[in-house]
Coordinates of C-alpha atoms and ligand atoms in Angstrom, one line a residue:
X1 CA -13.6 -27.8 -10.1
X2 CA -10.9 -26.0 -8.5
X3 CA -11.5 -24.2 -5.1
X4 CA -10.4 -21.0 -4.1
X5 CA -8.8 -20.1 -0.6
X6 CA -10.9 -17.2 0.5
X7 CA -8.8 -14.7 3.0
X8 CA -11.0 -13.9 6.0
X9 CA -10.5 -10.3 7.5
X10 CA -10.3 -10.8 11.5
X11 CA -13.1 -9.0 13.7
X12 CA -12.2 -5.7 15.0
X13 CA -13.2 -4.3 18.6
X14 CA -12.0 -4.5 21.9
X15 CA -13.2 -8.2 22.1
X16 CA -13.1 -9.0 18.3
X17 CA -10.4 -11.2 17.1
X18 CA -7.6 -9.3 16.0
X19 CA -7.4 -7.7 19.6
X20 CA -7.6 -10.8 20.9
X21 CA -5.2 -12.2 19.3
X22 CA -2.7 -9.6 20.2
X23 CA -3.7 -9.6 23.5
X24 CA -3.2 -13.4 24.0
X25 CA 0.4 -13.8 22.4
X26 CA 1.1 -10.3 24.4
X27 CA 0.1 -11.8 27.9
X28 CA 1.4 -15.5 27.3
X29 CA 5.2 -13.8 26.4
X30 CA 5.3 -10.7 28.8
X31 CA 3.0 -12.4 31.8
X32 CA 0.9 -9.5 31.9
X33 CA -2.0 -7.5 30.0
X34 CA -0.9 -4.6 27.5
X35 CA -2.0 -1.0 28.1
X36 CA -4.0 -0.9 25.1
X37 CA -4.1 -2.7 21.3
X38 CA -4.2 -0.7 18.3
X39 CA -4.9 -1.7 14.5
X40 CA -3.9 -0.8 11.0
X41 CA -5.7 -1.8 8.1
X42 CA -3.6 -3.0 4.3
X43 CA -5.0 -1.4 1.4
X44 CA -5.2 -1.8 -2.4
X45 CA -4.8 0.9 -4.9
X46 CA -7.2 1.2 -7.2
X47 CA -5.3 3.6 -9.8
X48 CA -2.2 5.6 -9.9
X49 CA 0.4 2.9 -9.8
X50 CA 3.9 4.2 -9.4
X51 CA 2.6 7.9 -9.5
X52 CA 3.7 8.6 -5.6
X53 CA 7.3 9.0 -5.8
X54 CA 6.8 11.1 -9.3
X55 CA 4.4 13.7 -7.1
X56 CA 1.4 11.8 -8.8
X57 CA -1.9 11.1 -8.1
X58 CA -3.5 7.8 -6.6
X59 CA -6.3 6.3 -4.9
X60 CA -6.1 3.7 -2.3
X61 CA -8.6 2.4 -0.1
X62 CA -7.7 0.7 3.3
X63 CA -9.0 -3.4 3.2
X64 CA -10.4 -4.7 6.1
X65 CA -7.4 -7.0 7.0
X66 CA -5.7 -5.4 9.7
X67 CA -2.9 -5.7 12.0
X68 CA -3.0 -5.4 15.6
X69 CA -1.0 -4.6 17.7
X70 CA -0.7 -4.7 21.8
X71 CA 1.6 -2.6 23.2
X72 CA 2.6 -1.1 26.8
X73 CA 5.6 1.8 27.5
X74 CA 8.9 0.9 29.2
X75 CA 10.8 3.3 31.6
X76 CA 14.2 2.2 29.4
X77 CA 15.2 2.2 25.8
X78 CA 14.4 -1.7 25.4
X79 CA 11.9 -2.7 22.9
X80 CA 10.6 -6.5 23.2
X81 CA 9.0 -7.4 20.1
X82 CA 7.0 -10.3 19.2
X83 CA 5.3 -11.5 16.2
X84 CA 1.9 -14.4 15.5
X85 CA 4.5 -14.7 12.6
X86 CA 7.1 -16.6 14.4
X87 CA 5.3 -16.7 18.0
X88 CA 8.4 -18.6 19.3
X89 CA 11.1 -16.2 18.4
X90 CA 10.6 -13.3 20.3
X91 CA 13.2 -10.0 19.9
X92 CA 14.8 -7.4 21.2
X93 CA 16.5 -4.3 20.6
X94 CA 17.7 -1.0 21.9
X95 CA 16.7 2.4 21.0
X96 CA 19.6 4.0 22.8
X97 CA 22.3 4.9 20.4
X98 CA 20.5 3.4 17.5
X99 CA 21.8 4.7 13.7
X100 CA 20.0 4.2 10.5
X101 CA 20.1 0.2 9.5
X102 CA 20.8 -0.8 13.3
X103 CA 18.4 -3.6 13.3
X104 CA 17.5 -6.1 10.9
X105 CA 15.0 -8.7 10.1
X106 CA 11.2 -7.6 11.0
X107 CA 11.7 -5.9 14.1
X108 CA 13.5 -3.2 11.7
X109 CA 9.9 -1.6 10.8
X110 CA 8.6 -1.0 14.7
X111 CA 11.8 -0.2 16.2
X112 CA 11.9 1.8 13.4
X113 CA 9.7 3.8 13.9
X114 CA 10.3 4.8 17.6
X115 CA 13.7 6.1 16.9
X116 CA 12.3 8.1 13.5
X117 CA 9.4 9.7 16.1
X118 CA 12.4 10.6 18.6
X119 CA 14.5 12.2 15.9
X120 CA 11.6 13.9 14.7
X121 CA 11.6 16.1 18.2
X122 CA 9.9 13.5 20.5
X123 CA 12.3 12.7 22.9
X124 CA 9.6 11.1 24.7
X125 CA 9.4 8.2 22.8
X126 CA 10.8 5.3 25.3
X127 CA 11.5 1.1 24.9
X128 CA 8.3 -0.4 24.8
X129 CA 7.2 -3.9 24.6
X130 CA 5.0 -5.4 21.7
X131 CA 3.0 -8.3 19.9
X132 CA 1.9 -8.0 16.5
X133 CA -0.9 -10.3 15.3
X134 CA -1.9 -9.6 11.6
X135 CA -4.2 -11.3 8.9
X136 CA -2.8 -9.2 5.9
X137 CA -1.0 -11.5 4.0
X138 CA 2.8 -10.6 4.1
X139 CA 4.6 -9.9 1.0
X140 CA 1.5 -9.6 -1.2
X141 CA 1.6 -6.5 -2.6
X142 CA -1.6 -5.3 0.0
X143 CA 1.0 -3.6 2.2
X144 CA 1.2 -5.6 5.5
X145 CA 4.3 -3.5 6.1
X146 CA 2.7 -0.2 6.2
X147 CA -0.2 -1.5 8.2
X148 CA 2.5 -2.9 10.4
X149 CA 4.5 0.4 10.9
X150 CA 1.2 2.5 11.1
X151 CA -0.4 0.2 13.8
X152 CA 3.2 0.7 15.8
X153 CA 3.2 4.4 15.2
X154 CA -0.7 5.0 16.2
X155 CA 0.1 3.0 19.9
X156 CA 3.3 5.1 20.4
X157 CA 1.4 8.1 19.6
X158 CA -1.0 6.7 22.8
X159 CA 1.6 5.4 25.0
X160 CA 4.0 8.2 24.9
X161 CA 1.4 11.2 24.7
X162 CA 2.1 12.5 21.7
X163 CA -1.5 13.7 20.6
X164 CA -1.0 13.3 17.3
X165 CA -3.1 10.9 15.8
X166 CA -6.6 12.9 16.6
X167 CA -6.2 15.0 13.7
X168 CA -4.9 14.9 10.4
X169 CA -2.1 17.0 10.1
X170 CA -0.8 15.0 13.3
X171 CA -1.3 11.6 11.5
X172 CA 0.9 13.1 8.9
X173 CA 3.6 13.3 11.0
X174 CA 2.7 10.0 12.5
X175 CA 2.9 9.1 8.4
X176 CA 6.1 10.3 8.1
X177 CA 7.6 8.3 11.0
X178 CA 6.3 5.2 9.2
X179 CA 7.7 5.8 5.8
X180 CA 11.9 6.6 7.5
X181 CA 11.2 3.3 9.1
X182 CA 10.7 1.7 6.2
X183 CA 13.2 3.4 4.3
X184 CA 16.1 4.6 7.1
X185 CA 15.5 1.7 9.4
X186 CA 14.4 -1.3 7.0
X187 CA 16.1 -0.5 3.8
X188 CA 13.0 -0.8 1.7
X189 CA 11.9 1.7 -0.5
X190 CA 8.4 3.4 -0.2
X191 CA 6.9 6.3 -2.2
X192 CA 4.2 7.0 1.2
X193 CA 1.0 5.9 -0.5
X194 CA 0.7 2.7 1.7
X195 CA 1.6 4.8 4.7
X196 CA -1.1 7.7 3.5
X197 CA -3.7 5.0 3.4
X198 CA -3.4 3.0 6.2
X199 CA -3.8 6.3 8.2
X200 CA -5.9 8.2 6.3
X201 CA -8.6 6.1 4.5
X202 CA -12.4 6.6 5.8
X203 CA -15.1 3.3 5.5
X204 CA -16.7 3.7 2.5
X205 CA -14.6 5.7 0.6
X206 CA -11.2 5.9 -1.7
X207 CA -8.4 8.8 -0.6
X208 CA -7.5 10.2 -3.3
X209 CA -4.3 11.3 -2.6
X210 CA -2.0 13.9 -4.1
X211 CA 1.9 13.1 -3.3
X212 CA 3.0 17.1 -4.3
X213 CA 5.6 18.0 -1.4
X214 CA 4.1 21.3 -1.4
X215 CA 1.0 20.4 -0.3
X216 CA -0.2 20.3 3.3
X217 CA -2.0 17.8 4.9
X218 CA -5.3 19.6 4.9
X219 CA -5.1 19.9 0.8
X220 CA -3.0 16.8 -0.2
X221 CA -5.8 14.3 0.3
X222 CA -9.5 14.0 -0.7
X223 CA -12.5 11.6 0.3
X224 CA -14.0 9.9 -2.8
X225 CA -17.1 8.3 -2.3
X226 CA -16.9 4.9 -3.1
X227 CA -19.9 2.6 -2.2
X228 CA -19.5 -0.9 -4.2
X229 CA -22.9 -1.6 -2.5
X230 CA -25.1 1.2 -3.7
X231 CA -23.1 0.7 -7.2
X232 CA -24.3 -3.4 -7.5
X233 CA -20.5 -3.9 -7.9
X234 CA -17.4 -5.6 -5.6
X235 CA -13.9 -4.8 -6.1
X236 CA -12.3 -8.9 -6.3
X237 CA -8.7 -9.0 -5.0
X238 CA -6.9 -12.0 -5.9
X239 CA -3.2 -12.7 -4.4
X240 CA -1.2 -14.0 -7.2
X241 CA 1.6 -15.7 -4.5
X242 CA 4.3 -14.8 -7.0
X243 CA 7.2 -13.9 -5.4
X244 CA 7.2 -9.8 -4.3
X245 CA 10.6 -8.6 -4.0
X246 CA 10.9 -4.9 -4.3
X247 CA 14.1 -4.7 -2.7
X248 CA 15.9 -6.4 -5.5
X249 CA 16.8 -3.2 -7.2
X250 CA 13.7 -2.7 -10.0
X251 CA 11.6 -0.4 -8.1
X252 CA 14.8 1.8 -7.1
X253 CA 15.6 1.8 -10.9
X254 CA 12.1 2.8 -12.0
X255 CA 12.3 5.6 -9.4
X256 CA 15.9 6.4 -10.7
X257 CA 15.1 6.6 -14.4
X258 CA 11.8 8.9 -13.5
X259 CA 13.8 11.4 -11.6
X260 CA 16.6 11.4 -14.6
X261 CA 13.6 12.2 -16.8
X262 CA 12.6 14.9 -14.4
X263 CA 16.2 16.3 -15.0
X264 CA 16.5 16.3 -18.3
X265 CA 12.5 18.0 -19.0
X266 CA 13.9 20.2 -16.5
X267 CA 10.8 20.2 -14.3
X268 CA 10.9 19.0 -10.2
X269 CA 9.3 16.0 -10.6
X270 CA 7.5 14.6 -13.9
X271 CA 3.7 15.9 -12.2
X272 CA 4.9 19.0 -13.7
X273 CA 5.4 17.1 -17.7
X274 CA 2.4 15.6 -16.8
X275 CA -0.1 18.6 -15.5
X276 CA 1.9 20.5 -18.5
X277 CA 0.8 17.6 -20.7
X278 CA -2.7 16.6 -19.5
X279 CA -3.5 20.7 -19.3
X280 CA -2.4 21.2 -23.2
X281 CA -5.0 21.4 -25.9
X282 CA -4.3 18.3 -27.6
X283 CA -2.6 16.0 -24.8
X284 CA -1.6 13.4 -27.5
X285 CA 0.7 15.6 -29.2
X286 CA 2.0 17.5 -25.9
X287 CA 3.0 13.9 -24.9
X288 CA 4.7 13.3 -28.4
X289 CA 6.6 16.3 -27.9
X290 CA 7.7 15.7 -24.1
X291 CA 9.2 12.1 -25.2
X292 CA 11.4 13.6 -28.1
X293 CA 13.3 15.5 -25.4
X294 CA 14.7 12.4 -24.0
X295 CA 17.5 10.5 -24.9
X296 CA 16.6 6.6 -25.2
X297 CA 12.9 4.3 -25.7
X298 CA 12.4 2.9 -22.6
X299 CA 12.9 6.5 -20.3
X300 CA 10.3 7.4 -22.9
X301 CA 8.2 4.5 -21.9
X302 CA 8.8 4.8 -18.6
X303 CA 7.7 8.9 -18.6
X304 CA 4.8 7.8 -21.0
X305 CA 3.7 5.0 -18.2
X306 CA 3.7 7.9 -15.3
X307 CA 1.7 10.7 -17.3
X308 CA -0.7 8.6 -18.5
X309 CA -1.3 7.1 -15.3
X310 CA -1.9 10.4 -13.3
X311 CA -4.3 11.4 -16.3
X312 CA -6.3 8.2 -15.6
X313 CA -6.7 8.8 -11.8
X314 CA -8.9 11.7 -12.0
X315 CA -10.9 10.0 -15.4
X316 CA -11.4 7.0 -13.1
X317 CA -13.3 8.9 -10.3
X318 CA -15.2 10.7 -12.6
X319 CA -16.5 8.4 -14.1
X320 CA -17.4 6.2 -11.0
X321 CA -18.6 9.0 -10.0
X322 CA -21.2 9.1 -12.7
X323 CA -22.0 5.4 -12.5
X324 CA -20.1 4.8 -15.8
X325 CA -18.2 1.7 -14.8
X326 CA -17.6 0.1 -18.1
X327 CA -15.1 3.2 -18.3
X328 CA -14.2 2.6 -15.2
X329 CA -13.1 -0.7 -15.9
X330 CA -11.7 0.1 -19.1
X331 CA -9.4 2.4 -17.0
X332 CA -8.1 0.0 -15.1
X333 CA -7.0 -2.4 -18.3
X334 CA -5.3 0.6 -19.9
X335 CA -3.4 0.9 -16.2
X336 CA -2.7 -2.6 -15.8
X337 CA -1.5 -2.6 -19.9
X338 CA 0.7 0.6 -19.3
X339 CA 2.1 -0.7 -16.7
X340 CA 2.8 -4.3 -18.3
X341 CA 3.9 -2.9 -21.5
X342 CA 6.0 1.0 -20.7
X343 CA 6.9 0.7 -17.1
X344 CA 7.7 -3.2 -16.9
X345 CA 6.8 -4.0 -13.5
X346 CA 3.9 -7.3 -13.8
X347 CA 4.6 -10.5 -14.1
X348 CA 3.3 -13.6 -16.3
X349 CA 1.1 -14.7 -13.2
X350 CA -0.1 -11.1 -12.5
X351 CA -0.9 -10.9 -16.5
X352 CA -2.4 -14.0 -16.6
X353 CA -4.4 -13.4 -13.2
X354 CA -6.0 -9.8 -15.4
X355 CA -6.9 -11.7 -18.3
X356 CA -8.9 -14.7 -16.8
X357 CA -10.8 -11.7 -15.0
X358 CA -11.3 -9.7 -17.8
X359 CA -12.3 -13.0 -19.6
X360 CA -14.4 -14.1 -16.9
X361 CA -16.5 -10.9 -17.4
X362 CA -15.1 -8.2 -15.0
X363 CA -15.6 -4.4 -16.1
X364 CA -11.6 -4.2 -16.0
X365 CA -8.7 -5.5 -13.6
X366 CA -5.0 -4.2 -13.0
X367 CA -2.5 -5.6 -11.3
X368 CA -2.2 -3.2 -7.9
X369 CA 0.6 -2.5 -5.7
X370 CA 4.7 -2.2 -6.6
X371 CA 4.2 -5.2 -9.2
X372 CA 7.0 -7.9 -10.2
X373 CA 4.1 -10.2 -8.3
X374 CA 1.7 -9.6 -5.8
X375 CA -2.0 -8.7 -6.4
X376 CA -4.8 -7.9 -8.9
X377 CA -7.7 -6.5 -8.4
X378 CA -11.2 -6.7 -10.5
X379 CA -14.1 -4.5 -10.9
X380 CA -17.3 -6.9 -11.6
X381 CA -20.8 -7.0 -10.8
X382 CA -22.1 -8.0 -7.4
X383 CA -22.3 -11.6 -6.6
X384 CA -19.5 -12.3 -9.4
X385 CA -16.4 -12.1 -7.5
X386 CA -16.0 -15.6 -6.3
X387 CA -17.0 -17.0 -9.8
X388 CA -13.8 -14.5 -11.2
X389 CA -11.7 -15.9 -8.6
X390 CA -12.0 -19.5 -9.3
X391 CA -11.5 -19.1 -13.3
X392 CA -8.4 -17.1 -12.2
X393 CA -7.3 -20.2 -10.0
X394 CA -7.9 -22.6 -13.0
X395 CA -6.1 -20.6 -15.3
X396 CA -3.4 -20.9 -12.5
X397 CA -3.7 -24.4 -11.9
X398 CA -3.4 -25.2 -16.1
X399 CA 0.0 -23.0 -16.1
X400 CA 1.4 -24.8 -13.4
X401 CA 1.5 -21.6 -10.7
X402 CA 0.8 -22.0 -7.4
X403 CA -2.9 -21.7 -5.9
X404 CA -4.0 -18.0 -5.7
X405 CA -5.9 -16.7 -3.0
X406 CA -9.0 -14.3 -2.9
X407 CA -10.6 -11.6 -0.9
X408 CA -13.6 -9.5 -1.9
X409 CA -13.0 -6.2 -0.5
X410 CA -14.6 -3.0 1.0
X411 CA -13.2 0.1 1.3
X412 CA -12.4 0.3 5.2
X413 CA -11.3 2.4 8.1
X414 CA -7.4 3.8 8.9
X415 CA -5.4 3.2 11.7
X416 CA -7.6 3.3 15.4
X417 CA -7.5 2.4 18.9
X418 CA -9.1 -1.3 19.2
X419 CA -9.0 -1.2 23.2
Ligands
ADP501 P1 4.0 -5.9 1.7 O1 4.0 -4.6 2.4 O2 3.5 -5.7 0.3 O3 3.2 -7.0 2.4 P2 6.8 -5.7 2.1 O4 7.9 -6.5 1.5 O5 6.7 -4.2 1.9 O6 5.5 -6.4 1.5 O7 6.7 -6.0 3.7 C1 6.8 -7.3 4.1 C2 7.7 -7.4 5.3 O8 7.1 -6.7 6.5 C3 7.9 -8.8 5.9 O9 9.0 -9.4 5.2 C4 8.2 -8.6 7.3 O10 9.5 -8.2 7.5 C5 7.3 -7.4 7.7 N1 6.0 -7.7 8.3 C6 4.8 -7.4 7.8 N2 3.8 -7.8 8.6 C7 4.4 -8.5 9.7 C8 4.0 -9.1 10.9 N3 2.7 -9.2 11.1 N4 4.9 -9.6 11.7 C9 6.3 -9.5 11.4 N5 6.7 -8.9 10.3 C10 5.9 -8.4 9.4
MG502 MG1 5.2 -2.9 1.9

């Protein structure tokens, strides 16, 4: 039978593994000890896909892969940057003078977000020097960029003084400085739910997080109980290793055609069509109505995707909440089949990867993250995971796609000082 590569999630403390790590590849390329090593953990939605940028609703928890990161301040504007990546290949780069897209490659998400923190009124913010060890798998759909730029942003916050990261509307702006990186500095989109996550999850719990601009950070977010252990459940996530590339122009168009939809229903962002629509007596026929306005199938598919999908947050919780997971689970099919079927974003290995789950017995699975490849995740009953996970890899391994790989995850903490 076919086995399945299991992802282990490093230790965390001042002498667990992931500090360790970045302490080691720090000292052996700088000859001397960093002033400290902070962590930031990936996450996996559970529901709301693709509702952020619309001002939706979603629910992320943080994973317990993490990325760690050992860092000490400069006196210049150089930052040294190193990666467990490509150990070898240290690089540098200047924050003096530096403009929007002024550094490519990786070092485009930490530099990033030194010159987004200066712009943002702390002129404090100096060069630094840096090693990054992470065991979130890269390009996977379970954010190893946020975690990245949120680990950076959380040591700059130390380094430089900036006192923001001891409270939550200070790890907002901490947040924000993480999200121009990504987009100003790195040239990849983000909506700010990986961001949100990384520095706002609690152990044991799902944020649910609401993405209207209007909100501040004491209202946007709440903490949703959500204890796979007391439940008799686990939350499998299986990396599909299809190829991820958002930056090929399909999430931008998604984002494009939502805020053209916007436009035309003449509301600020389509969470007003869908509070409008989930708030009207009969939602069905609200929702009928809203798509006539628009001019061509797949905007309507693509508006029918988003509205449904912030519905479904808030129906998930609930009934979670209540112990009703075979709703629960039913949730996350009609998710994952929204967003196979309206918004267009999976992929035959994601779709494949949700029906040998389903198949195999889980309460309900979704693909999870930007989509066109990536990850899944399944809800199942406790002790099942590894069973899903190695029908999933068969199914893989009959359809010729490469070897998937597994983790069975528990919601974890956000973004903290390891040492
Ligand atoms: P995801 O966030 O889903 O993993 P992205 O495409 O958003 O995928 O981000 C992946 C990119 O982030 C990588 O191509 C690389 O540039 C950068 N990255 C993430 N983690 C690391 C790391 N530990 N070291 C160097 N670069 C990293
Ligand atoms: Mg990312």
């Amino acid at each position: 039978t076919t086995t399945v590569e299991f992802m282990q999630a490093w230790t965390q403390g001042a002498d667990g593994q992931g500090a360790t790590k970045a302490r080691e590849l720090f000292q052996k390329v700088y000859g001397e000890d960093p002033q400290g090593v902070w962590s930031a953990p990936g996450r996996v939605n559970l529901i709301g896909e693709h509702t952020d940028y619309n001002a939706g609703l979603c629910l992320p928890i943080a994973l317990p892969t993490r990325t760690y990161v050992a860092a000490s301040p400069r006196t210049d504007s150089r930052v040294r940057l190193v990666s467990t990546m490509d150990p070898e290949h240290p690089v540098q780069a200047d924050l003096d003078g530096l403009q929007a897209r002024g550094v490519s490659g990786w070092a485009a998400y930490p530099v990033g977000v030194a010159w987004a923190l200066q712009r943002d009124g702390f002129p404090q913010v100096q060069g630094f020097d840096l090693a990054l060890a992470s065991c979130v798998p890269v390009g996977s759909g379970l954010s190893s960029s946020a975690a990245m730029t949120c680990a950076v942003a959380l040591a700059l916050d130390d380094l430089f003084a900036l006192g923001l990261g001891g409270d939550e509307a200070g790890r907002v702006r901490l947040i924000q400085a993480a999200i121009t990186a990504e987009n100003d500095m790195a040239g990849a989109s983000t909506g700010g739910m990986d961001q949100s996550a990384s520095m706002r999850c609690r152990s044991g719990c799902a944020l649910r997080l609401d993405c209207r601009p209007e909100l501040d950070a004491m209202s946007n977010v709440r903490q949703v109980p959500f204890d796979l252990e007391a439940a008799g459940l686990e939350l499998l996530v299986v990396d599909t290793r299809a190829q991820h590339q958002l930056n090929d122009g399909q999430y931008d168009q998604r984002r494009a055609t939502c805020e053209q939809a916007a436009h035309l229903l003449r509301v600020a962002n389509l969470r007003q069509a869908a509070d409008q629509v989930n708030g009207a007596a009969d939602p069905p026929s609200a929702l009928a109505a809203l798509l006539e306005q628009l001019p061509d199938e797949t905007m309507r598919r693509r508006v029918r995707h988003v509205i449904s999908e912030i519905g479904r947050v808030d129906r998930f919780i609930e009934a979670f909440g209540r112990g009703d997971y075979v709703l629960a689970g039913r949730l996350f099919n009609a998710s994952h089949d929204s967003l196979r079927d309206d918004y267009e974003v999976t992929c035959p290995e994601l779709d494949e990867a949700v029906d040998a789950a389903r198949q195999g017995g889980a309460y309900g699975a979704r693909m999870t993250g930007g989509g066109f490849g990536g990850s899944i995740i399944a809800l199942a009953d406790a002790g099942k995971g590894s069973d899903l996970a190695r029908e999933i890899a068969e199914r893989f391994v009959s359809k010729g796609f490469k070897s998937p790989r597994a983790l069975i995850a528990l919601p974890s903490s956000a973004a903290a000082r390891e040492s």
